[in-house]
Amino acid sequence: MLDRRKFLQVTGAGAAVLALGACDGAAQSQDAEPQADEPEEQPAAPVEVRAVALKGPTAMGLVRFMSEVDSGNLADNDYSFQIVASPDEVTPLVAKDGVDIAAVPANLASVLYNKTEKGVRAIAINTLGVLYICELGDTVQSVADLRGKTIYASGKGSTPEYGLQYVLEKNGLVVGEDVQIEWKSEHAECVQAIATSEGEAVAMLPQPFVTTAQAQNEKIRVALDLTEEWDAVQTGDEKSSMVTGVAIVRAAFADEHPEAVDAFLEHYAESVDFVNDNVAEAAELVGSYDIVAAQVAEKAIPECNIVCITGGDMAERLSGYLDVLAEQNPEAVGGSVPGDDFYYGA
């Protein structure tokens, strides 16, 4: 997944060589010409790396990385982290060089690329889709079963709307005719709507809110995973994935400190593996960083599709996803899809 570089390399030093030879039984000495010592390559000096992530799944994969830094176990670079609540807090940090690496919604990465005139690059997909169709009951087993229903959802004009519409259209369902969507301002309103409906309504909810809602009402059932439904309609050689979050880096920082970017990605990948393989321990870390409550995180992590996808795989999945968004609304990606230079290491 990640072509990890080794940053500590030591080259052998040259030394003067004394050659001894013998001729006709008589010992003769012959001094070899001294060779100049080759300079040893020194380890790269630590670099300040400032990172920011959003509360929720986009930050969950970082918790082991952050914990190791806070414990003093990672000192190859000078890492610092911020956890913020809204994408609106990230944009000015990136635009004003207040941060070097940021975990942001996938479409915001494209918007920032256009807004900063190619000033950022995507270095990893950190979260695949986290959207689910939920219901009270057992009537929805496939996308086709959504025909005739009303879907309560939050996130109109953003990636949840575009992702849902894409899946519906690929399954032959026309919004406004075959399926009705009623937009709410908050996820809690969606849950309340299906709780008071007569059984024909469903809700589109993201993780970890699905887990929170199920804790409040155990009758809420996850009917469809929209990430799986997105993958199911992919055809041809060029395939996309539903992508929730990506990590981006300032282009100037990447050009000046590529070793630091690669080191960050290596630690990030290790952190993601830890979170997925050690859910209970990772959930405690998630709670300690006030991302979401530990008990919610423990149930939600397996459903959050936390990943660290880099290089060409990242480029194929992310570019395809951004193409889908741009077809529905170019402004969702900042006016146009990024060029090849957007994809770090691809």
PDB file of C-alpha atoms in Angstrom, residues 110-321:
ATOM      1  CA  SER A 110     -10.508  19.365  -4.271  1.00  0.00           C
ATOM      2  CA  VAL A 111     -11.998  22.744  -3.385  1.00  0.00           C
ATOM      3  CA  LEU A 112      -8.782  23.729  -1.600  1.00  0.00           C
ATOM      4  CA  TYR A 113      -6.697  22.563  -4.566  1.00  0.00           C
ATOM      5  CA  ASN A 114      -8.612  24.972  -6.801  1.00  0.00           C
ATOM      6  CA  LYS A 115      -8.858  27.761  -4.237  1.00  0.00           C
ATOM      7  CA  THR A 116      -5.120  27.756  -3.499  1.00  0.00           C
ATOM      8  CA  GLU A 117      -4.165  27.380  -7.187  1.00  0.00           C
ATOM      9  CA  LYS A 118      -2.763  23.838  -6.828  1.00  0.00           C
ATOM     10  CA  GLY A 119      -1.373  24.622  -3.390  1.00  0.00           C
ATOM     11  CA  VAL A 120      -2.327  21.263  -1.850  1.00  0.00           C
ATOM     12  CA  ARG A 121      -1.930  17.601  -2.763  1.00  0.00           C
ATOM     13  CA  ALA A 122      -3.792  14.520  -1.629  1.00  0.00           C
ATOM     14  CA  ILE A 123      -1.521  12.066   0.180  1.00  0.00           C
ATOM     15  CA  ALA A 124      -3.992   9.430   1.384  1.00  0.00           C
ATOM     16  CA  ILE A 125      -7.615   8.373   1.506  1.00  0.00           C
ATOM     17  CA  ASN A 126      -8.256   7.987   5.223  1.00  0.00           C
ATOM     18  CA  THR A 127     -11.966   7.142   5.290  1.00  0.00           C
ATOM     19  CA  LEU A 128     -14.174   5.413   2.774  1.00  0.00           C
ATOM     20  CA  GLY A 129     -17.937   5.801   2.911  1.00  0.00           C
ATOM     21  CA  VAL A 130     -19.600   6.087   6.311  1.00  0.00           C
ATOM     22  CA  LEU A 131     -23.193   6.492   5.111  1.00  0.00           C
ATOM     23  CA  TYR A 132     -25.885   3.939   5.881  1.00  0.00           C
ATOM     24  CA  ILE A 133     -29.586   3.530   5.127  1.00  0.00           C
ATOM     25  CA  CYS A 134     -31.384   2.757   8.382  1.00  0.00           C
ATOM     26  CA  GLU A 135     -34.970   1.843   9.192  1.00  0.00           C
ATOM     27  CA  LEU A 136     -37.301   0.721  11.938  1.00  0.00           C
ATOM     28  CA  GLY A 137     -38.331  -2.648  10.619  1.00  0.00           C
ATOM     29  CA  ASP A 138     -37.088  -5.123   8.037  1.00  0.00           C
ATOM     30  CA  THR A 139     -38.432  -3.993   4.672  1.00  0.00           C
ATOM     31  CA  VAL A 140     -35.261  -2.797   2.926  1.00  0.00           C
ATOM     32  CA  GLN A 141     -32.896  -5.527   1.718  1.00  0.00           C
ATOM     33  CA  SER A 142     -31.668  -3.860  -1.476  1.00  0.00           C
ATOM     34  CA  VAL A 143     -31.613  -0.466  -3.149  1.00  0.00           C
ATOM     35  CA  ALA A 144     -34.604  -1.542  -5.205  1.00  0.00           C
ATOM     36  CA  ASP A 145     -36.598  -1.799  -1.986  1.00  0.00           C
ATOM     37  CA  LEU A 146     -36.309   1.977  -1.581  1.00  0.00           C
ATOM     38  CA  ARG A 147     -38.820   2.475  -4.381  1.00  0.00           C
ATOM     39  CA  GLY A 148     -41.890   4.276  -3.053  1.00  0.00           C
ATOM     40  CA  LYS A 149     -40.221   5.293   0.189  1.00  0.00           C
ATOM     41  CA  THR A 150     -39.226   8.621   1.694  1.00  0.00           C
ATOM     42  CA  ILE A 151     -35.585   8.950   2.760  1.00  0.00           C
ATOM     43  CA  TYR A 152     -34.878  11.416   5.531  1.00  0.00           C
ATOM     44  CA  ALA A 153     -31.352  12.769   5.258  1.00  0.00           C
ATOM     45  CA  SER A 154     -29.041  15.554   6.337  1.00  0.00           C
ATOM     46  CA  GLY A 155     -26.363  17.126   4.165  1.00  0.00           C
ATOM     47  CA  LYS A 156     -28.175  18.619   1.207  1.00  0.00           C
ATOM     48  CA  GLY A 157     -25.818  20.303  -1.221  1.00  0.00           C
ATOM     49  CA  SER A 158     -22.837  18.297   0.001  1.00  0.00           C
ATOM     50  CA  THR A 159     -21.331  14.864  -0.541  1.00  0.00           C
ATOM     51  CA  PRO A 160     -24.102  12.887   1.236  1.00  0.00           C
ATOM     52  CA  GLU A 161     -26.631  14.172  -1.294  1.00  0.00           C
ATOM     53  CA  TYR A 162     -24.419  13.443  -4.301  1.00  0.00           C
ATOM     54  CA  GLY A 163     -23.457   9.998  -3.043  1.00  0.00           C
ATOM     55  CA  LEU A 164     -27.048   8.979  -2.344  1.00  0.00           C
ATOM     56  CA  GLN A 165     -28.301  10.281  -5.681  1.00  0.00           C
ATOM     57  CA  TYR A 166     -25.521   8.454  -7.554  1.00  0.00           C
ATOM     58  CA  VAL A 167     -26.394   5.117  -5.954  1.00  0.00           C
ATOM     59  CA  LEU A 168     -30.109   5.605  -6.571  1.00  0.00           C
ATOM     60  CA  GLU A 169     -29.632   6.590 -10.218  1.00  0.00           C
ATOM     61  CA  LYS A 170     -27.286   3.683 -10.923  1.00  0.00           C
ATOM     62  CA  ASN A 171     -30.017   1.399  -9.612  1.00  0.00           C
ATOM     63  CA  GLY A 172     -32.633   2.950 -11.890  1.00  0.00           C
ATOM     64  CA  LEU A 173     -34.429   5.015  -9.254  1.00  0.00           C
ATOM     65  CA  VAL A 174     -35.323   8.619 -10.047  1.00  0.00           C
ATOM     66  CA  VAL A 175     -35.303  11.053  -7.136  1.00  0.00           C
ATOM     67  CA  GLY A 176     -38.639  12.843  -6.929  1.00  0.00           C
ATOM     68  CA  GLU A 177     -40.447  10.093  -8.806  1.00  0.00           C
ATOM     69  CA  ASP A 178     -39.447   6.670  -7.507  1.00  0.00           C
ATOM     70  CA  VAL A 179     -37.937   7.890  -4.251  1.00  0.00           C
ATOM     71  CA  GLN A 180     -38.614  10.981  -2.188  1.00  0.00           C
ATOM     72  CA  ILE A 181     -35.853  12.656  -0.165  1.00  0.00           C
ATOM     73  CA  GLU A 182     -36.742  14.971   2.671  1.00  0.00           C
ATOM     74  CA  TRP A 183     -33.809  17.000   3.869  1.00  0.00           C
ATOM     75  CA  LYS A 184     -33.315  17.793   7.551  1.00  0.00           C
ATOM     76  CA  SER A 185     -30.819  20.124   9.168  1.00  0.00           C
ATOM     77  CA  GLU A 186     -29.555  17.565  11.701  1.00  0.00           C
ATOM     78  CA  HIS A 187     -29.126  13.801  11.882  1.00  0.00           C
ATOM     79  CA  ALA A 188     -31.228  13.680  15.055  1.00  0.00           C
ATOM     80  CA  GLU A 189     -34.191  14.996  13.083  1.00  0.00           C
ATOM     81  CA  CYS A 190     -33.846  12.098  10.655  1.00  0.00           C
ATOM     82  CA  VAL A 191     -33.986   9.579  13.476  1.00  0.00           C
ATOM     83  CA  GLN A 192     -37.036  11.275  14.938  1.00  0.00           C
ATOM     84  CA  ALA A 193     -38.713  11.285  11.534  1.00  0.00           C
ATOM     85  CA  ILE A 194     -38.478   7.528  11.010  1.00  0.00           C
ATOM     86  CA  ALA A 195     -39.506   6.900  14.618  1.00  0.00           C
ATOM     87  CA  THR A 196     -42.795   8.730  14.009  1.00  0.00           C
ATOM     88  CA  SER A 197     -43.412   7.489  10.458  1.00  0.00           C
ATOM     89  CA  GLU A 198     -45.808   4.733   9.493  1.00  0.00           C
ATOM     90  CA  GLY A 199     -43.124   2.347   8.340  1.00  0.00           C
ATOM     91  CA  GLU A 200     -42.490   3.583   4.799  1.00  0.00           C
ATOM     92  CA  ALA A 201     -39.703   5.996   5.753  1.00  0.00           C
ATOM     93  CA  VAL A 202     -36.003   5.349   6.122  1.00  0.00           C
ATOM     94  CA  ALA A 203     -33.065   7.547   7.071  1.00  0.00           C
ATOM     95  CA  MET A 204     -29.587   8.038   5.693  1.00  0.00           C
ATOM     96  CA  LEU A 205     -27.177   8.387   8.619  1.00  0.00           C
ATOM     97  CA  PRO A 206     -23.380   8.525   8.934  1.00  0.00           C
ATOM     98  CA  GLN A 207     -21.186   6.759  11.444  1.00  0.00           C
ATOM     99  CA  PRO A 208     -20.625   7.242  14.312  1.00  0.00           C
ATOM    100  CA  PHE A 209     -24.123   8.764  14.514  1.00  0.00           C
ATOM    101  CA  VAL A 210     -25.669   5.409  13.546  1.00  0.00           C
ATOM    102  CA  THR A 211     -24.168   3.856  16.659  1.00  0.00           C
ATOM    103  CA  THR A 212     -25.323   6.752  18.813  1.00  0.00           C
ATOM    104  CA  ALA A 213     -28.864   6.467  17.427  1.00  0.00           C
ATOM    105  CA  GLN A 214     -28.956   2.696  17.980  1.00  0.00           C
ATOM    106  CA  ALA A 215     -27.917   3.214  21.588  1.00  0.00           C
ATOM    107  CA  GLN A 216     -30.978   5.414  22.002  1.00  0.00           C
ATOM    108  CA  ASN A 217     -33.319   3.145  20.035  1.00  0.00           C
ATOM    109  CA  GLU A 218     -32.246  -0.476  19.659  1.00  0.00           C
ATOM    110  CA  LYS A 219     -34.947  -1.079  17.018  1.00  0.00           C
ATOM    111  CA  ILE A 220     -33.044   0.997  14.447  1.00  0.00           C
ATOM    112  CA  ARG A 221     -31.583  -1.407  11.871  1.00  0.00           C
ATOM    113  CA  VAL A 222     -28.839  -0.798   9.331  1.00  0.00           C
ATOM    114  CA  ALA A 223     -30.427  -1.845   6.044  1.00  0.00           C
ATOM    115  CA  LEU A 224     -27.827  -0.798   3.454  1.00  0.00           C
ATOM    116  CA  ASP A 225     -24.174   0.176   3.455  1.00  0.00           C
ATOM    117  CA  LEU A 226     -23.896   2.855   0.756  1.00  0.00           C
ATOM    118  CA  THR A 227     -20.171   2.156   0.339  1.00  0.00           C
ATOM    119  CA  GLU A 228     -20.967  -1.419  -0.667  1.00  0.00           C
ATOM    120  CA  GLU A 229     -23.794  -0.240  -2.896  1.00  0.00           C
ATOM    121  CA  TRP A 230     -21.449   2.257  -4.597  1.00  0.00           C
ATOM    122  CA  ASP A 231     -18.892  -0.484  -5.245  1.00  0.00           C
ATOM    123  CA  ALA A 232     -21.603  -2.776  -6.622  1.00  0.00           C
ATOM    124  CA  VAL A 233     -22.423  -0.421  -9.508  1.00  0.00           C
ATOM    125  CA  GLN A 234     -18.834   0.102 -10.669  1.00  0.00           C
ATOM    126  CA  THR A 235     -18.189  -1.167 -14.205  1.00  0.00           C
ATOM    127  CA  GLY A 236     -15.380  -0.975 -16.737  1.00  0.00           C
ATOM    128  CA  ASP A 237     -11.679  -0.495 -16.160  1.00  0.00           C
ATOM    129  CA  GLU A 238     -11.920   2.850 -14.365  1.00  0.00           C
ATOM    130  CA  LYS A 239     -13.484   2.379 -10.978  1.00  0.00           C
ATOM    131  CA  SER A 240     -14.183   4.783  -8.144  1.00  0.00           C
ATOM    132  CA  SER A 241     -14.972   4.416  -4.477  1.00  0.00           C
ATOM    133  CA  MET A 242     -17.188   6.356  -2.166  1.00  0.00           C
ATOM    134  CA  VAL A 243     -14.679   8.474  -0.264  1.00  0.00           C
ATOM    135  CA  THR A 244     -15.447  10.411   2.895  1.00  0.00           C
ATOM    136  CA  GLY A 245     -12.103  11.775   3.982  1.00  0.00           C
ATOM    137  CA  VAL A 246      -8.585  12.333   2.695  1.00  0.00           C
ATOM    138  CA  ALA A 247      -5.333  13.682   4.045  1.00  0.00           C
ATOM    139  CA  ILE A 248      -3.790  16.579   2.160  1.00  0.00           C
ATOM    140  CA  VAL A 249      -0.422  18.304   2.385  1.00  0.00           C
ATOM    141  CA  ARG A 250       0.659  21.776   1.388  1.00  0.00           C
ATOM    142  CA  ALA A 251       2.440  21.405  -1.939  1.00  0.00           C
ATOM    143  CA  ALA A 252       5.288  23.669  -0.838  1.00  0.00           C
ATOM    144  CA  PHE A 253       5.833  21.547   2.273  1.00  0.00           C
ATOM    145  CA  ALA A 254       5.844  18.332   0.222  1.00  0.00           C
ATOM    146  CA  ASP A 255       8.410  19.769  -2.191  1.00  0.00           C
ATOM    147  CA  GLU A 256      10.695  20.924   0.618  1.00  0.00           C
ATOM    148  CA  HIS A 257      10.286  17.960   2.976  1.00  0.00           C
ATOM    149  CA  PRO A 258       9.340  14.796   1.050  1.00  0.00           C
ATOM    150  CA  GLU A 259      11.033  12.596   3.655  1.00  0.00           C
ATOM    151  CA  ALA A 260       8.845  14.099   6.374  1.00  0.00           C
ATOM    152  CA  VAL A 261       5.701  13.470   4.315  1.00  0.00           C
ATOM    153  CA  ASP A 262       6.706   9.852   3.725  1.00  0.00           C
ATOM    154  CA  ALA A 263       7.468   9.390   7.424  1.00  0.00           C
ATOM    155  CA  PHE A 264       4.070  10.833   8.316  1.00  0.00           C
ATOM    156  CA  LEU A 265       2.354   8.407   5.949  1.00  0.00           C
ATOM    157  CA  GLU A 266       4.269   5.475   7.398  1.00  0.00           C
ATOM    158  CA  HIS A 267       3.175   6.343  10.940  1.00  0.00           C
ATOM    159  CA  TYR A 268      -0.358   7.024   9.703  1.00  0.00           C
ATOM    160  CA  ALA A 269      -0.627   3.594   8.067  1.00  0.00           C
ATOM    161  CA  GLU A 270       0.638   1.914  11.224  1.00  0.00           C
ATOM    162  CA  SER A 271      -1.889   3.872  13.279  1.00  0.00           C
ATOM    163  CA  VAL A 272      -4.775   2.861  11.004  1.00  0.00           C
ATOM    164  CA  ASP A 273      -3.759  -0.791  11.252  1.00  0.00           C
ATOM    165  CA  PHE A 274      -3.662  -0.509  15.045  1.00  0.00           C
ATOM    166  CA  VAL A 275      -7.101   1.120  15.228  1.00  0.00           C
ATOM    167  CA  ASN A 276      -8.706  -1.563  13.055  1.00  0.00           C
ATOM    168  CA  ASP A 277      -6.933  -4.469  14.771  1.00  0.00           C
ATOM    169  CA  ASN A 278      -7.261  -3.263  18.376  1.00  0.00           C
ATOM    170  CA  VAL A 279     -10.724  -1.737  18.494  1.00  0.00           C
ATOM    171  CA  ALA A 280     -11.227  -1.636  22.272  1.00  0.00           C
ATOM    172  CA  GLU A 281      -7.852  -0.015  22.960  1.00  0.00           C
ATOM    173  CA  ALA A 282      -8.248   2.369  20.039  1.00  0.00           C
ATOM    174  CA  ALA A 283     -11.713   3.357  21.276  1.00  0.00           C
ATOM    175  CA  GLU A 284     -10.219   4.412  24.607  1.00  0.00           C
ATOM    176  CA  LEU A 285      -7.770   6.631  22.750  1.00  0.00           C
ATOM    177  CA  VAL A 286     -10.591   8.083  20.640  1.00  0.00           C
ATOM    178  CA  GLY A 287     -12.429   8.953  23.845  1.00  0.00           C
ATOM    179  CA  SER A 288      -9.329  10.412  25.480  1.00  0.00           C
ATOM    180  CA  TYR A 289      -8.892  12.808  22.550  1.00  0.00           C
ATOM    181  CA  ASP A 290     -12.563  13.835  22.828  1.00  0.00           C
ATOM    182  CA  ILE A 291     -13.360  12.760  19.279  1.00  0.00           C
ATOM    183  CA  VAL A 292     -16.374  10.701  20.342  1.00  0.00           C
ATOM    184  CA  ALA A 293     -17.159   8.790  23.537  1.00  0.00           C
ATOM    185  CA  ALA A 294     -15.146   5.590  23.931  1.00  0.00           C
ATOM    186  CA  GLN A 295     -18.210   3.355  24.184  1.00  0.00           C
ATOM    187  CA  VAL A 296     -19.588   4.807  20.955  1.00  0.00           C
ATOM    188  CA  ALA A 297     -16.214   4.518  19.223  1.00  0.00           C
ATOM    189  CA  GLU A 298     -15.846   0.839  20.120  1.00  0.00           C
ATOM    190  CA  LYS A 299     -19.062  -0.032  18.305  1.00  0.00           C
ATOM    191  CA  ALA A 300     -18.560   2.454  15.477  1.00  0.00           C
ATOM    192  CA  ILE A 301     -14.938   1.830  14.456  1.00  0.00           C
ATOM    193  CA  PRO A 302     -15.641  -1.444  12.595  1.00  0.00           C
ATOM    194  CA  GLU A 303     -18.274   0.378  10.520  1.00  0.00           C
ATOM    195  CA  CYS A 304     -16.274   3.549   9.814  1.00  0.00           C
ATOM    196  CA  ASN A 305     -14.175   2.199   6.908  1.00  0.00           C
ATOM    197  CA  ILE A 306     -10.984   3.738   8.290  1.00  0.00           C
ATOM    198  CA  VAL A 307      -8.151   3.201   5.810  1.00  0.00           C
ATOM    199  CA  CYS A 308      -4.830   4.588   4.623  1.00  0.00           C
ATOM    200  CA  ILE A 309      -4.820   4.250   0.839  1.00  0.00           C
ATOM    201  CA  THR A 310      -1.966   5.948  -1.001  1.00  0.00           C
ATOM    202  CA  GLY A 311      -0.291   6.198  -4.386  1.00  0.00           C
ATOM    203  CA  GLY A 312      -1.948   4.989  -7.559  1.00  0.00           C
ATOM    204  CA  ASP A 313      -4.778   3.228  -5.753  1.00  0.00           C
ATOM    205  CA  MET A 314      -5.661   6.482  -4.013  1.00  0.00           C
ATOM    206  CA  ALA A 315      -5.540   8.391  -7.304  1.00  0.00           C
ATOM    207  CA  GLU A 316      -7.865   5.975  -9.097  1.00  0.00           C
ATOM    208  CA  ARG A 317     -10.460   5.817  -6.322  1.00  0.00           C
ATOM    209  CA  LEU A 318     -10.422   9.514  -5.447  1.00  0.00           C
ATOM    210  CA  SER A 319     -10.358  10.858  -8.986  1.00  0.00           C
ATOM    211  CA  GLY A 320     -13.309   8.659  -9.914  1.00  0.00           C
ATOM    212  CA  TYR A 321     -15.248   9.850  -6.889  1.00  0.00           C
TER     213      TYR A 321
END
